[in-house]
Coordinates of C-alpha atoms and ligand atoms in Angstrom, one line a residue:
M1389 CA 119.1 104.7 76.0
S1390 CA 118.9 107.2 78.9
D1391 CA 118.7 106.0 82.6
D1392 CA 115.1 107.2 82.6
E1393 CA 114.2 105.1 79.6
I1394 CA 115.8 102.0 81.1
F1395 CA 113.9 102.6 84.4
H1396 CA 110.6 103.1 82.6
N1397 CA 111.1 100.0 80.4
A1398 CA 112.0 97.8 83.4
G1399 CA 109.0 99.2 85.3
M1400 CA 106.7 98.5 82.4
A1401 CA 108.1 95.0 82.1
V1402 CA 107.2 94.4 85.8
L1403 CA 103.7 95.6 85.2
H1404 CA 103.3 93.5 82.1
C1405 CA 104.5 90.3 83.9
S1406 CA 102.2 91.1 86.8
A1407 CA 99.2 91.6 84.4
I1408 CA 99.8 88.1 82.9
E1409 CA 100.7 86.6 86.3
D1410 CA 104.1 85.4 85.0
T1411 CA 105.9 85.1 88.3
E1412 CA 109.0 83.3 86.8
S1413 CA 109.8 86.4 84.6
L1414 CA 108.8 88.7 87.4
K1415 CA 111.3 87.0 89.7
L1416 CA 114.1 87.4 87.1
L1417 CA 113.3 91.1 86.6
I1418 CA 113.1 91.8 90.4
D1419 CA 116.4 89.9 90.9
K1420 CA 118.0 92.2 88.3
G1421 CA 116.7 95.3 90.2
A1422 CA 113.6 96.2 88.2
P1423 CA 111.4 98.6 90.2
I1424 CA 108.6 96.6 91.8
F1425 CA 107.0 99.9 93.0
Y1426 CA 106.8 101.3 89.4
Q1427 CA 103.5 103.1 88.6
D1428 CA 102.0 103.1 85.1
P1429 CA 102.3 106.7 84.0
S1430 CA 98.8 106.6 82.5
S1431 CA 96.8 104.9 85.3
G1432 CA 99.0 105.1 88.4
Y1433 CA 98.7 101.3 88.7
T1434 CA 101.5 99.3 90.4
S1435 CA 102.2 95.6 90.1
L1436 CA 100.1 95.2 93.4
H1437 CA 97.1 97.0 91.9
L1438 CA 97.3 94.6 89.0
A1439 CA 97.5 91.6 91.3
A1440 CA 94.5 92.8 93.3
D1441 CA 92.6 93.5 90.1
K1442 CA 93.4 89.9 88.9
Q1443 CA 92.3 88.7 92.3
S1444 CA 95.5 86.6 92.5
L1445 CA 96.3 86.0 96.2
R1446 CA 99.4 84.1 95.1
L1447 CA 100.7 87.1 93.2
V1448 CA 99.8 89.5 95.9
R1449 CA 101.7 87.4 98.5
Y1450 CA 104.7 87.1 96.2
L1451 CA 104.8 90.9 95.4
L1452 CA 104.4 91.8 99.1
S1453 CA 107.2 89.4 100.0
Q1454 CA 109.4 91.2 97.5
G1455 CA 108.7 94.6 99.0
A1456 CA 105.8 95.9 96.8
T1457 CA 104.3 99.2 98.1
W1458 CA 101.1 98.4 100.1
N1459 CA 99.7 101.9 100.0
A1460 CA 100.4 103.3 96.5
I1461 CA 97.5 105.3 95.2
D1462 CA 96.5 105.2 91.5
H1463 CA 95.3 108.1 89.5
A1464 CA 91.7 107.4 90.5
G1465 CA 92.6 107.6 94.2
F1466 CA 92.6 103.8 94.9
T1467 CA 95.1 101.6 96.7
P1468 CA 95.4 97.9 95.9
A1469 CA 93.4 97.0 99.0
D1470 CA 90.6 99.3 97.8
I1471 CA 90.5 97.3 94.6
A1472 CA 90.4 94.0 96.6
L1473 CA 87.5 95.5 98.6
S1474 CA 85.6 96.5 95.5
Y1475 CA 85.6 92.8 94.5
G1476 CA 84.7 91.7 98.0
N1477 CA 87.9 89.8 98.1
T1478 CA 88.5 89.6 101.9
P1479 CA 91.6 87.3 101.8
I1480 CA 93.5 89.8 99.5
Y1481 CA 92.2 92.8 101.4
E1482 CA 93.4 91.3 104.7
E1483 CA 96.8 90.3 103.3
I1484 CA 97.5 93.8 102.2
V1485 CA 96.1 95.5 105.3
A1486 CA 98.3 93.1 107.5
E1487 CA 101.3 94.2 105.5
G1488 CA 100.3 97.8 106.0
V1489 CA 100.1 97.2 109.8
R1490 CA 103.5 95.6 109.8
A1491 CA 105.1 98.3 107.7
E1492 CA 103.6 101.2 109.7
F1493 CA 104.4 99.5 113.0
I1494 CA 108.0 99.2 112.0
L1495 CA 108.1 102.8 110.7
N1496 CA 106.7 103.9 114.1
L1497 CA 109.5 102.0 115.9
L1498 CA 112.1 103.5 113.6
G1499 CA 110.6 107.0 114.2
E1500 CA 110.9 106.4 118.0
K1501 CA 114.5 105.3 117.5
A1502 CA 115.2 108.4 115.5
E1503 CA 113.7 110.6 118.2
N1504 CA 115.7 108.8 120.9
G1505 CA 118.9 109.7 118.9
D1506 CA 119.5 106.3 117.4
S1507 CA 119.5 107.7 113.9
G1508 CA 119.9 111.1 112.3
D1509 CA 116.6 110.8 110.4
D1510 CA 113.3 112.2 111.6
D1511 CA 111.5 110.2 108.9
D1512 CA 108.3 108.4 109.7
D1513 CA 104.8 107.5 108.7
S1514 CA 101.5 109.2 108.3
G1515 CA 102.9 112.6 107.3
D1516 CA 104.5 113.1 110.7
N1517 CA 107.0 115.6 109.4
D1518 CA 106.6 118.7 111.5
D1519 CA 109.4 120.7 109.8
S1520 CA 106.9 122.9 108.0
N1521 CA 105.2 126.0 109.2
D1522 CA 101.8 124.6 108.5
P1523 CA 99.6 125.1 111.5
A1524 CA 97.9 121.8 110.7
S1525 CA 101.0 119.8 111.2
N1526 CA 103.3 121.8 113.5
L1527 CA 102.2 122.5 117.1
N1528 CA 104.2 125.7 117.5
A1529 CA 103.0 127.1 114.2
F1530 CA 99.4 126.2 115.3
L1531 CA 99.7 127.8 118.7
S1532 CA 100.8 131.1 117.1
S1533 CA 98.2 130.9 114.3
Q1534 CA 95.1 133.1 114.3
L1535 CA 92.0 131.1 115.0
T1536 CA 88.5 132.2 113.8
Y1537 CA 85.2 130.9 115.2
E1538 CA 82.7 131.2 112.4
Y1539 CA 79.6 129.7 110.8
D1540 CA 79.4 128.1 107.3
S1541 CA 76.6 129.1 104.9
D1542 CA 74.4 126.4 106.4
G1543 CA 74.8 127.8 109.9
N1544 CA 77.2 125.1 111.2
E1545 CA 79.8 126.3 113.6
R1546 CA 83.5 125.7 113.0
V1547 CA 86.8 127.0 114.1
V1548 CA 89.6 127.4 111.4
D1549 CA 93.2 128.2 111.6
S1550 CA 95.1 131.0 109.7
A1551 CA 95.7 128.7 106.7
G1552 CA 92.0 127.9 106.4
D1553 CA 92.2 124.4 107.8
P1554 CA 89.3 123.3 110.0
V1555 CA 90.4 122.7 113.6
M1556 CA 86.9 121.5 114.7
M1557 CA 83.5 121.4 112.9
A1558 CA 79.9 120.9 114.1
W1559 CA 79.4 117.8 111.9
E1560 CA 81.4 115.9 114.6
T1561 CA 78.7 116.5 117.2
P1562 CA 77.1 113.0 116.8
I1563 CA 80.6 111.4 117.3
M1564 CA 81.2 113.5 120.4
K1565 CA 77.8 112.6 121.8
A1566 CA 78.4 108.9 121.1
S1567 CA 81.8 109.2 122.7
V1568 CA 80.4 110.8 125.9
R1569 CA 77.6 108.2 126.1
A1570 CA 80.1 105.3 125.8
L1571 CA 82.4 107.0 128.3
C1572 CA 79.8 108.0 130.9
D1573 CA 76.6 105.9 130.6
N1574 CA 76.4 103.1 133.2
H1575 CA 79.8 104.2 134.6
P1576 CA 80.1 102.2 137.9
D1577 CA 81.4 105.4 139.6
T1578 CA 78.5 107.6 138.6
Q1579 CA 77.1 107.4 142.1
D1580 CA 80.1 109.4 143.5
S1581 CA 79.9 111.7 140.5
L1582 CA 82.4 111.5 137.8
S1583 CA 85.8 113.1 137.5
I1584 CA 86.5 113.9 133.9
L1585 CA 89.6 115.0 131.9
N1586 CA 89.3 116.4 128.4
V1587 CA 92.3 117.4 126.4
G1588 CA 91.5 119.9 123.6
F1589 CA 88.4 122.2 123.9
G1590 CA 87.9 123.3 120.2
L1591 CA 84.2 124.1 119.9
G1592 CA 83.5 122.7 123.4
I1593 CA 81.1 120.1 122.0
I1594 CA 82.3 117.3 124.1
D1595 CA 82.7 119.4 127.2
T1596 CA 79.1 120.6 126.8
E1597 CA 78.0 116.9 126.7
F1598 CA 80.2 116.1 129.7
Q1599 CA 78.6 118.9 131.7
K1600 CA 75.2 117.0 131.4
Y1601 CA 76.6 114.4 133.8
S1602 CA 77.3 117.1 136.4
P1603 CA 80.9 116.0 137.1
T1604 CA 82.4 117.1 140.4
N1605 CA 85.7 117.6 138.7
H1606 CA 85.8 118.5 135.0
T1607 CA 89.3 119.4 134.0
I1608 CA 90.0 120.8 130.5
I1609 CA 93.5 121.1 129.1
E1610 CA 93.7 123.6 126.3
A1611 CA 96.7 125.1 124.7
H1612 CA 95.6 127.7 122.2
P1613 CA 95.3 131.3 123.4
H1614 CA 92.4 132.1 121.1
V1615 CA 90.5 129.0 122.3
L1616 CA 91.2 130.0 125.9
Q1617 CA 89.9 133.5 125.1
H1618 CA 86.7 132.0 123.6
M1619 CA 86.3 129.8 126.7
R1620 CA 86.5 132.9 128.9
E1621 CA 84.0 134.8 126.8
T1622 CA 81.6 131.8 126.9
G1623 CA 81.7 131.3 130.7
W1624 CA 83.7 128.1 130.9
Y1625 CA 86.1 129.5 133.6
D1626 CA 83.1 130.2 135.8
K1627 CA 81.3 126.8 135.6
P1628 CA 81.2 124.9 138.9
G1629 CA 83.6 122.0 139.0
V1630 CA 85.4 123.1 135.8
T1631 CA 89.2 123.6 136.0
V1632 CA 90.8 125.0 132.8
C1633 CA 94.5 124.1 132.6
E1634 CA 96.1 126.6 130.2
G1635 CA 98.9 125.1 128.1
T1636 CA 99.7 121.9 126.3
W1637 CA 98.8 118.4 127.7
Q1638 CA 102.6 117.8 127.7
D1639 CA 102.9 120.7 130.3
H1640 CA 100.2 119.3 132.6
V1641 CA 100.0 115.6 132.2
D1642 CA 102.4 114.6 135.0
S1643 CA 100.6 116.7 137.7
I1644 CA 97.0 116.6 136.7
G1645 CA 95.7 113.8 138.9
Q1646 CA 93.4 110.8 138.3
F1647 CA 90.1 110.5 136.5
D1648 CA 87.1 108.2 135.9
V1649 CA 86.8 109.4 132.3
I1650 CA 89.6 110.6 130.0
Y1651 CA 89.1 112.0 126.4
F1652 CA 91.8 113.2 124.0
D1653 CA 91.3 115.3 120.8
T1654 CA 94.0 117.7 119.9
F1655 CA 95.0 119.4 116.6
S1656 CA 98.2 119.6 114.6
E1657 CA 99.7 116.7 116.5
H1658 CA 100.6 113.4 115.0
Y1659 CA 100.1 109.7 115.8
R1660 CA 103.3 109.6 117.8
D1661 CA 101.9 112.3 120.1
L1662 CA 98.7 110.4 120.6
K1663 CA 100.8 107.3 121.3
A1664 CA 102.8 109.3 123.8
F1665 CA 99.6 110.3 125.5
F1666 CA 98.5 106.6 125.6
E1667 CA 101.6 105.9 127.7
H1668 CA 100.3 108.3 130.4
I1669 CA 96.9 106.6 130.8
P1670 CA 98.0 104.1 133.4
D1671 CA 98.9 107.0 135.7
L1672 CA 95.8 109.0 134.8
V1673 CA 93.1 106.4 135.6
E1674 CA 91.3 106.8 138.9
S1675 CA 90.1 103.2 139.2
P1676 CA 89.7 99.9 137.4
N1677 CA 86.4 101.3 136.0
S1678 CA 88.1 104.3 134.4
R1679 CA 87.4 104.7 130.6
F1680 CA 89.5 106.4 127.9
S1681 CA 88.7 107.5 124.4
F1682 CA 90.2 109.7 121.8
F1683 CA 89.1 111.2 118.5
H1684 CA 90.2 108.6 115.9
G1685 CA 90.7 110.4 112.7
L1686 CA 93.9 108.6 111.8
G1687 CA 94.1 108.0 108.0
A1688 CA 90.4 109.0 107.7
T1689 CA 90.6 110.1 104.1
N1690 CA 90.9 106.5 102.9
G1691 CA 89.2 103.4 104.3
V1692 CA 92.2 101.2 104.0
F1693 CA 94.5 103.6 105.8
Y1694 CA 91.8 104.0 108.5
D1695 CA 91.6 100.3 109.0
V1696 CA 95.4 100.0 109.2
Y1697 CA 95.6 102.8 111.8
T1698 CA 92.7 101.4 113.8
R1699 CA 94.7 98.1 114.2
I1700 CA 98.0 99.9 115.0
A1701 CA 96.3 102.0 117.7
D1702 CA 94.7 98.9 119.1
M1703 CA 98.0 97.1 119.2
H1704 CA 99.8 100.1 120.9
L1705 CA 97.0 100.3 123.5
E1706 CA 97.3 96.6 124.1
Q1707 CA 101.1 97.0 124.6
I1708 CA 100.6 99.4 127.5
G1709 CA 97.9 97.3 129.2
L1710 CA 94.7 98.9 127.7
S1711 CA 92.1 96.9 125.9
A1712 CA 89.9 98.7 123.5
Q1713 CA 86.5 98.1 122.1
W1714 CA 85.6 99.8 118.8
E1715 CA 82.0 100.9 118.2
D1716 CA 80.9 101.8 114.7
V1717 CA 79.2 105.3 114.4
P1718 CA 77.6 106.1 111.1
V1719 CA 78.8 109.4 109.5
P1720 CA 76.4 111.1 107.0
E1721 CA 77.5 112.4 103.6
L1722 CA 79.6 115.5 104.3
S1723 CA 80.5 117.1 101.0
A1724 CA 78.7 120.4 101.8
V1725 CA 80.6 121.0 105.1
W1726 CA 84.0 121.3 103.3
K1727 CA 82.9 124.4 101.4
G1728 CA 85.2 127.3 102.3
V1729 CA 87.9 125.3 104.1
R1730 CA 91.3 124.3 102.7
R1731 CA 91.3 120.5 103.3
S1732 CA 88.7 117.9 104.2
Y1733 CA 90.0 115.5 106.9
W1734 CA 87.1 113.0 106.7
N1735 CA 85.9 110.9 103.8
L1736 CA 84.4 107.7 105.3
P1737 CA 80.9 106.5 106.1
V1738 CA 81.7 105.0 109.5
Y1739 CA 83.6 106.4 112.5
K1740 CA 85.3 103.8 114.7
L1741 CA 84.8 104.9 118.3
P1742 CA 87.4 103.5 120.7
I1743 CA 86.6 102.9 124.4
A1744 CA 89.6 101.6 126.3
R1745 CA 90.1 100.3 129.9
M1746 CA 93.1 99.1 131.8
N1747 CA 93.2 95.3 131.6
I1748 CA 95.6 94.7 134.4
F1749 CA 93.1 95.1 137.2
Ligands
LIG2590 C1 89.7 119.2 117.4 S1 89.7 120.4 118.7 C2 88.9 119.5 120.0 C3 87.4 119.5 119.7 C4 86.6 119.1 120.9 N1 86.7 117.6 121.1 C5 85.2 119.5 120.8 O1 84.3 118.6 121.1 O2 84.9 120.6 120.3 C6 91.4 120.3 119.2 C7 91.7 121.3 120.3 O3 93.0 120.9 120.9 C8 93.8 122.0 121.2 N2 95.2 121.5 121.2 C9 96.0 121.3 120.2 N3 97.2 120.8 120.6 C10 97.1 120.7 122.0 C11 98.0 120.3 123.0 N4 99.2 119.8 122.7 N5 97.5 120.3 124.3 C12 96.3 120.8 124.6 N6 95.4 121.3 123.7 C13 95.8 121.2 122.4 C14 93.4 123.0 120.1 O4 93.7 124.3 120.4 C15 91.9 122.7 119.9 O5 91.2 123.6 120.7

């Protein structure tokens, strides 16, 4: 028998024992090195998918304790937690999501260690591998990519990079408006007029909304030369109170000052970059009343991943002394907006809008 056949048979035995909830035999197989992560070639199911499908919390716990993969996707596009959710099985869903948070949290720490030179690997979660020349995942490739401002066939504005990936799209307007309302409405410092920092101009949707509050200081950090050109052509450099900081936020963040309102929405960066920005917030806030938000699109092609990343971001904010509230914003059906672009980056009915404040004051 070839190695491949032995591997396949051992994997199928793991799946069979999971399907009949035979934990005794499962334990023997796993102790002998059978692959707990094995995916059925015809369905893509893993042992954890089967345990979720059986609604066996005991088996789910056992498999997770033995290192089962929390986020494997079957051929229909579902993770084990999606299956639990389809049954309304909250205990199993929560068990798997908690494991996801633990696993991603540790991967994040390992990623940081690697960046600090503690290990040779630059291996981390959430596709944070920027070795490629893909403008959507590598900042340098993005900054030298041609950007095009255009309208889709329904007249919705968007800006796309040279690979055809959308950088910003008009469908996000309700999210941007809701973010500005949550950041600016009833702000205790409105009397003195707000000072606002926005990182990432894109289509200028959020900056247009911020302008409605007549901020005395409205600072925009923008890195891409074509976006800056667009800002010049559309008069943003001449608006009273607006300061455009050309370059990346990493270039400016240490000398930019303090603000009542801070928003962050870049492109081609990764969770670790957002987290690095979080760490500057204590130095960027003007007062105890200052509010911070960011575009939360982490893992937004799958509800389980989105849930896991919402919790991870919340924990990281907490670690640096920020406490966040998350408001649900409904997102309409979007299939039409992805026509003519390479990848869709959103596939969920609800946006989780974060509003964070320093909790040390
Ligand atoms: C998704 S768009 C922002 C959309 C914006 N919120 C709006 O309402 O239209 C992201 C923007 O961030 C810019 N950007 C990407 N990386 C950046 C960085 N490191 N520093 C500053 N700007 C960056 C991009 O050029 C792009 O204009």
